[in-house]
Amino acid sequence: DVKVTQSSRYLVKRTGEKVFLECVQDMDHENMFWYRQDPGLGLRLIYFSYDVKMKEKGDIPEGYSVSREKKERFSLILESASTNQTSMYLCASSLTGQANHFGNGTRLTVT
Amino acid sequence: DQQVKQNSPSLSVQEGRISILNCDYTNSMFDYFLWYKKYPAEGPTFLISISSIKDKNEDGRFTVFLNKSAKHLSLHIVPSQPGDSAVYFCAASAFGGSGGSNYKLTFGKGTLLTVNP
């Protein structure tokens, strides 16, 4: 069974802080994704990666960056957190052409 | 520009009856469609998918129907159970496409299904 693990379930950060959200998958999937989920807006793709050191912008990349140094790990970075980045962040992984498998999410609150 | 639309934010049905969740899409390049279920404080769980070469796919109580000419798909749950109460997301991808399009999913906003005992 695929396991996607997000390092934190809940995070509280202050405006202006640099925030790292970590995600690890154990199924050797080539693709990894970061989404955010907000009420009434569904899941929106922030960034994705289809190979180590490769990244592509999703639909809402502004204010975020990512890092993929190893195949199993995909990090989302908020360079300077703002209150409008308060959200549920979901990491996913997949084989190309197949369904995304999601982690349980990180609820980030920026105060 | 919302390419995947779930126009019903919520749906309430009685236990044992059929639940029908609907989804419309606008991008004619989409060739693979999926449904996910999400409980509060958990990540979405993959339910069922359908390729554009099919018009129906069944898995137990779950059936997905695809009408390509109408750019419409639906998820039928029969019989509905209280444990099915969750938010359901429709998603689509252009897996046959090129560049980044064949990796990523585009999600709808979700429909909250409540199954009453």
Short mmCIF file of C-alpha atoms in Angstrom, two decimals:
data_model
loop_
_atom_site.label_atom_id
_atom_site.label_comp_id
_atom_site.label_asym_id
_atom_site.label_seq_id
_atom_site.Cartn_x
_atom_site.Cartn_y
_atom_site.Cartn_z
CA ASP A 1 0.00 0.00 0.00
CA VAL A 2 1.28 3.44 -0.94
CA LYS A 3 2.26 5.62 1.97
CA VAL A 4 2.64 9.37 1.63
CA THR A 5 3.79 10.95 4.86
CA GLN A 6 3.64 14.63 5.66
CA SER A 7 5.92 15.64 8.51
CA SER A 8 3.43 17.74 10.46
CA ARG A 9 -0.35 17.55 10.89
CA TYR A 10 -0.61 21.05 12.36
CA LEU A 11 1.69 24.06 12.15
CA VAL A 12 1.35 27.60 13.47
CA LYS A 13 3.75 30.19 12.09
CA ARG A 14 4.09 33.95 12.23
CA THR A 15 3.82 36.30 9.27
CA GLY A 16 7.18 36.67 7.55
CA GLU A 17 8.60 33.36 8.76
CA LYS A 18 10.15 30.88 6.33
CA VAL A 19 8.15 27.66 6.43
CA PHE A 20 9.14 24.19 5.24
CA LEU A 21 6.55 21.48 4.62
CA GLU A 22 8.04 18.05 4.07
CA CYS A 23 6.58 15.06 2.24
CA VAL A 24 7.96 11.55 1.79
CA GLN A 25 6.56 8.68 -0.28
CA ASP A 26 7.65 5.06 -0.12
CA MET A 27 6.53 3.67 -3.49
CA ASP A 28 9.24 4.93 -5.84
CA HIS A 29 6.74 7.18 -7.62
CA GLU A 30 8.30 9.55 -10.13
CA ASN A 31 5.66 12.27 -9.73
CA MET A 32 4.99 14.32 -6.62
CA PHE A 33 2.58 17.19 -6.06
CA TRP A 34 1.67 19.91 -3.61
CA TYR A 35 -1.93 21.12 -3.38
CA ARG A 36 -3.77 23.42 -1.06
CA GLN A 37 -7.39 22.92 -0.09
CA ASP A 38 -9.58 25.84 0.91
CA PRO A 39 -13.33 25.87 1.63
CA GLY A 40 -15.32 26.43 -1.54
CA LEU A 41 -12.22 26.28 -3.73
CA GLY A 42 -11.45 22.58 -3.84
CA LEU A 43 -7.90 21.36 -4.38
CA ARG A 44 -5.57 23.69 -6.24
CA LEU A 45 -2.18 22.59 -7.53
CA ILE A 46 0.76 24.66 -6.32
CA TYR A 47 3.76 22.83 -7.80
CA PHE A 48 4.60 19.39 -9.06
CA SER A 49 7.70 17.42 -9.91
CA TYR A 50 8.07 14.58 -12.41
CA ASP A 51 11.66 13.72 -11.60
CA VAL A 52 14.42 14.50 -9.14
CA LYS A 53 15.45 18.16 -9.36
CA MET A 54 12.64 18.83 -11.85
CA LYS A 55 9.73 21.06 -10.98
CA GLU A 56 6.79 22.65 -12.73
CA LYS A 57 4.47 25.42 -11.62
CA GLY A 58 0.89 24.49 -10.97
CA ASP A 59 -2.08 26.83 -10.93
CA ILE A 60 -1.14 28.93 -7.88
CA PRO A 61 2.67 28.96 -7.46
CA GLU A 62 3.00 32.56 -6.26
CA GLY A 63 4.59 32.82 -2.82
CA TYR A 64 5.82 29.21 -2.88
CA SER A 65 8.87 27.28 -4.00
CA VAL A 66 9.72 23.58 -3.96
CA SER A 67 12.70 21.30 -3.69
CA ARG A 68 13.16 17.71 -4.84
CA GLU A 69 16.68 16.50 -4.14
CA LYS A 70 15.71 12.85 -3.71
CA LYS A 71 13.03 10.85 -5.47
CA GLU A 72 11.11 10.05 -2.32
CA ARG A 73 11.05 13.57 -0.84
CA PHE A 74 9.30 16.73 -2.01
CA SER A 75 9.44 19.92 0.05
CA LEU A 76 7.20 22.97 -0.15
CA ILE A 77 8.73 26.25 0.97
CA LEU A 78 6.95 29.43 1.94
CA GLU A 79 9.72 32.02 1.72
CA SER A 80 7.85 34.61 3.79
CA ALA A 81 4.60 33.30 5.18
CA SER A 82 1.51 35.47 4.90
CA THR A 83 -1.94 35.14 6.44
CA ASN A 84 -3.50 34.27 3.07
CA GLN A 85 -1.36 31.14 3.05
CA THR A 86 -3.31 29.75 5.99
CA SER A 87 -4.71 26.55 4.50
CA MET A 88 -4.69 22.76 4.40
CA TYR A 89 -1.67 21.58 2.39
CA LEU A 90 -1.81 18.18 0.74
CA CYS A 91 1.08 16.27 -0.77
CA ALA A 92 0.52 13.50 -3.32
CA SER A 93 2.55 11.10 -5.41
CA SER A 94 1.82 9.00 -8.48
CA LEU A 95 3.13 6.93 -11.29
CA THR A 96 2.61 8.69 -14.62
CA GLY A 97 -0.88 8.03 -15.94
CA GLN A 98 -2.21 6.83 -12.62
CA ALA A 99 -4.11 8.26 -9.68
CA ASN A 100 -2.53 10.54 -7.13
CA HIS A 101 -2.06 9.06 -3.65
CA PHE A 102 -2.40 11.67 -0.94
CA GLY A 103 -0.94 12.23 2.48
CA ASN A 104 -3.14 13.25 5.41
CA GLY A 105 -2.39 16.93 5.03
CA THR A 106 -0.78 19.70 7.05
CA ARG A 107 -3.06 22.35 8.52
CA LEU A 108 -0.97 25.55 8.45
CA THR A 109 -2.07 28.64 10.32
CA VAL A 110 -0.18 31.89 9.74
CA THR A 111 -0.81 34.55 12.37
CA ASP B 1 -11.18 29.53 -15.68
CA GLN B 2 -12.64 26.48 -13.98
CA GLN B 3 -12.06 23.47 -16.18
CA VAL B 4 -13.73 20.94 -13.87
CA LYS B 5 -17.02 21.95 -12.31
CA GLN B 6 -19.07 20.34 -9.58
CA ASN B 7 -22.12 22.55 -9.48
CA SER B 8 -23.74 21.02 -6.40
CA PRO B 9 -21.89 21.99 -3.21
CA SER B 10 -23.92 19.49 -1.22
CA LEU B 11 -26.24 16.50 -1.56
CA SER B 12 -28.32 14.70 1.04
CA VAL B 13 -29.76 11.19 0.54
CA GLN B 14 -31.35 8.48 2.66
CA GLU B 15 -29.46 5.33 3.55
CA GLY B 16 -30.12 2.60 1.00
CA ARG B 17 -31.00 4.98 -1.81
CA ILE B 18 -28.88 5.99 -4.79
CA SER B 19 -26.46 8.93 -4.59
CA ILE B 20 -25.63 10.64 -7.88
CA LEU B 21 -22.79 13.13 -7.95
CA ASN B 22 -22.23 15.14 -11.10
CA CYS B 23 -19.22 16.73 -12.73
CA ASP B 24 -18.77 18.77 -15.92
CA TYR B 25 -15.56 19.64 -17.71
CA THR B 26 -14.61 22.09 -20.42
CA ASN B 27 -11.19 20.93 -21.62
CA SER B 28 -11.61 18.55 -24.55
CA MET B 29 -8.01 17.33 -24.02
CA PHE B 30 -8.97 15.56 -20.78
CA ASP B 31 -8.85 11.82 -21.32
CA TYR B 32 -8.81 10.37 -17.82
CA PHE B 33 -11.25 11.08 -15.01
CA LEU B 34 -11.17 10.18 -11.35
CA TRP B 35 -13.30 10.45 -8.24
CA TYR B 36 -11.85 10.96 -4.79
CA LYS B 37 -13.51 10.84 -1.39
CA LYS B 38 -12.32 12.99 1.48
CA TYR B 39 -13.13 12.79 5.17
CA PRO B 40 -12.35 15.78 7.42
CA ALA B 41 -8.71 15.94 8.60
CA GLU B 42 -7.65 13.22 6.12
CA GLY B 43 -6.20 13.31 2.64
CA PRO B 44 -8.40 12.44 -0.37
CA THR B 45 -8.73 8.74 -1.12
CA PHE B 46 -8.93 7.48 -4.69
CA LEU B 47 -12.29 5.82 -5.42
CA ILE B 48 -12.69 5.02 -9.08
CA SER B 49 -11.53 6.22 -12.47
CA ILE B 50 -12.52 6.03 -16.11
CA SER B 51 -10.64 6.45 -19.34
CA SER B 52 -12.17 8.40 -22.20
CA ILE B 53 -12.30 5.25 -24.32
CA LYS B 54 -15.00 3.90 -21.98
CA ASP B 55 -18.42 5.20 -21.00
CA LYS B 56 -18.87 3.22 -17.80
CA ASN B 57 -16.74 1.71 -15.05
CA GLU B 58 -17.99 -0.22 -12.04
CA ASP B 59 -16.38 -1.13 -8.75
CA GLY B 60 -18.72 -2.63 -6.19
CA ARG B 61 -21.25 -0.02 -5.11
CA PHE B 62 -19.56 2.68 -7.18
CA THR B 63 -20.17 3.30 -10.89
CA VAL B 64 -18.81 6.15 -12.95
CA PHE B 65 -20.49 7.16 -16.20
CA LEU B 66 -18.83 9.31 -18.85
CA ASN B 67 -20.67 11.22 -21.57
CA LYS B 68 -17.92 12.70 -23.74
CA SER B 69 -20.20 14.57 -26.10
CA ALA B 70 -21.75 16.39 -23.15
CA LYS B 71 -18.41 16.64 -21.30
CA HIS B 72 -20.16 15.24 -18.27
CA LEU B 73 -19.46 12.47 -15.81
CA SER B 74 -21.33 11.17 -12.83
CA LEU B 75 -20.65 8.93 -9.86
CA HIS B 76 -23.43 6.63 -8.71
CA ILE B 77 -23.33 5.04 -5.26
CA VAL B 78 -25.83 2.24 -4.72
CA PRO B 79 -26.87 1.58 -2.03
CA SER B 80 -25.71 4.64 -0.11
CA GLN B 81 -24.42 4.06 3.42
CA PRO B 82 -23.83 6.52 6.29
CA GLY B 83 -20.09 5.84 6.02
CA ASP B 84 -20.21 7.30 2.50
CA SER B 85 -20.79 10.75 4.01
CA ALA B 86 -17.79 12.77 2.86
CA VAL B 87 -16.69 15.37 0.33
CA TYR B 88 -16.37 13.91 -3.18
CA PHE B 89 -13.98 15.46 -5.67
CA CYS B 90 -14.05 14.94 -9.40
CA ALA B 91 -10.66 15.23 -11.14
CA ALA B 92 -9.46 15.10 -14.73
CA SER B 93 -6.20 14.80 -16.58
CA ALA B 94 -4.85 14.88 -20.11
CA PHE B 95 -2.62 11.85 -19.66
CA GLY B 96 -2.26 11.46 -23.40
CA GLY B 97 -0.98 15.01 -23.70
CA SER B 98 2.51 16.44 -23.64
CA GLY B 99 4.58 18.57 -21.34
CA GLY B 100 3.23 19.02 -17.85
CA SER B 101 -0.36 18.30 -18.80
CA ASN B 102 0.06 14.56 -18.69
CA TYR B 103 1.17 14.49 -15.09
CA LYS B 104 -1.24 16.64 -13.20
CA LEU B 105 -4.87 16.42 -12.15
CA THR B 106 -7.37 19.27 -12.25
CA PHE B 107 -9.92 19.05 -9.44
CA GLY B 108 -13.45 20.32 -9.03
CA LYS B 109 -14.50 22.15 -5.88
CA GLY B 110 -16.14 19.11 -4.35
CA THR B 111 -19.63 17.99 -3.30
CA LEU B 112 -20.44 17.24 0.33
CA LEU B 113 -22.52 14.06 0.45
CA THR B 114 -24.55 13.36 3.57
CA VAL B 115 -26.20 9.96 3.89
CA ASN B 116 -28.88 9.97 6.56
CA PRO B 117 -29.63 6.77 8.50
#
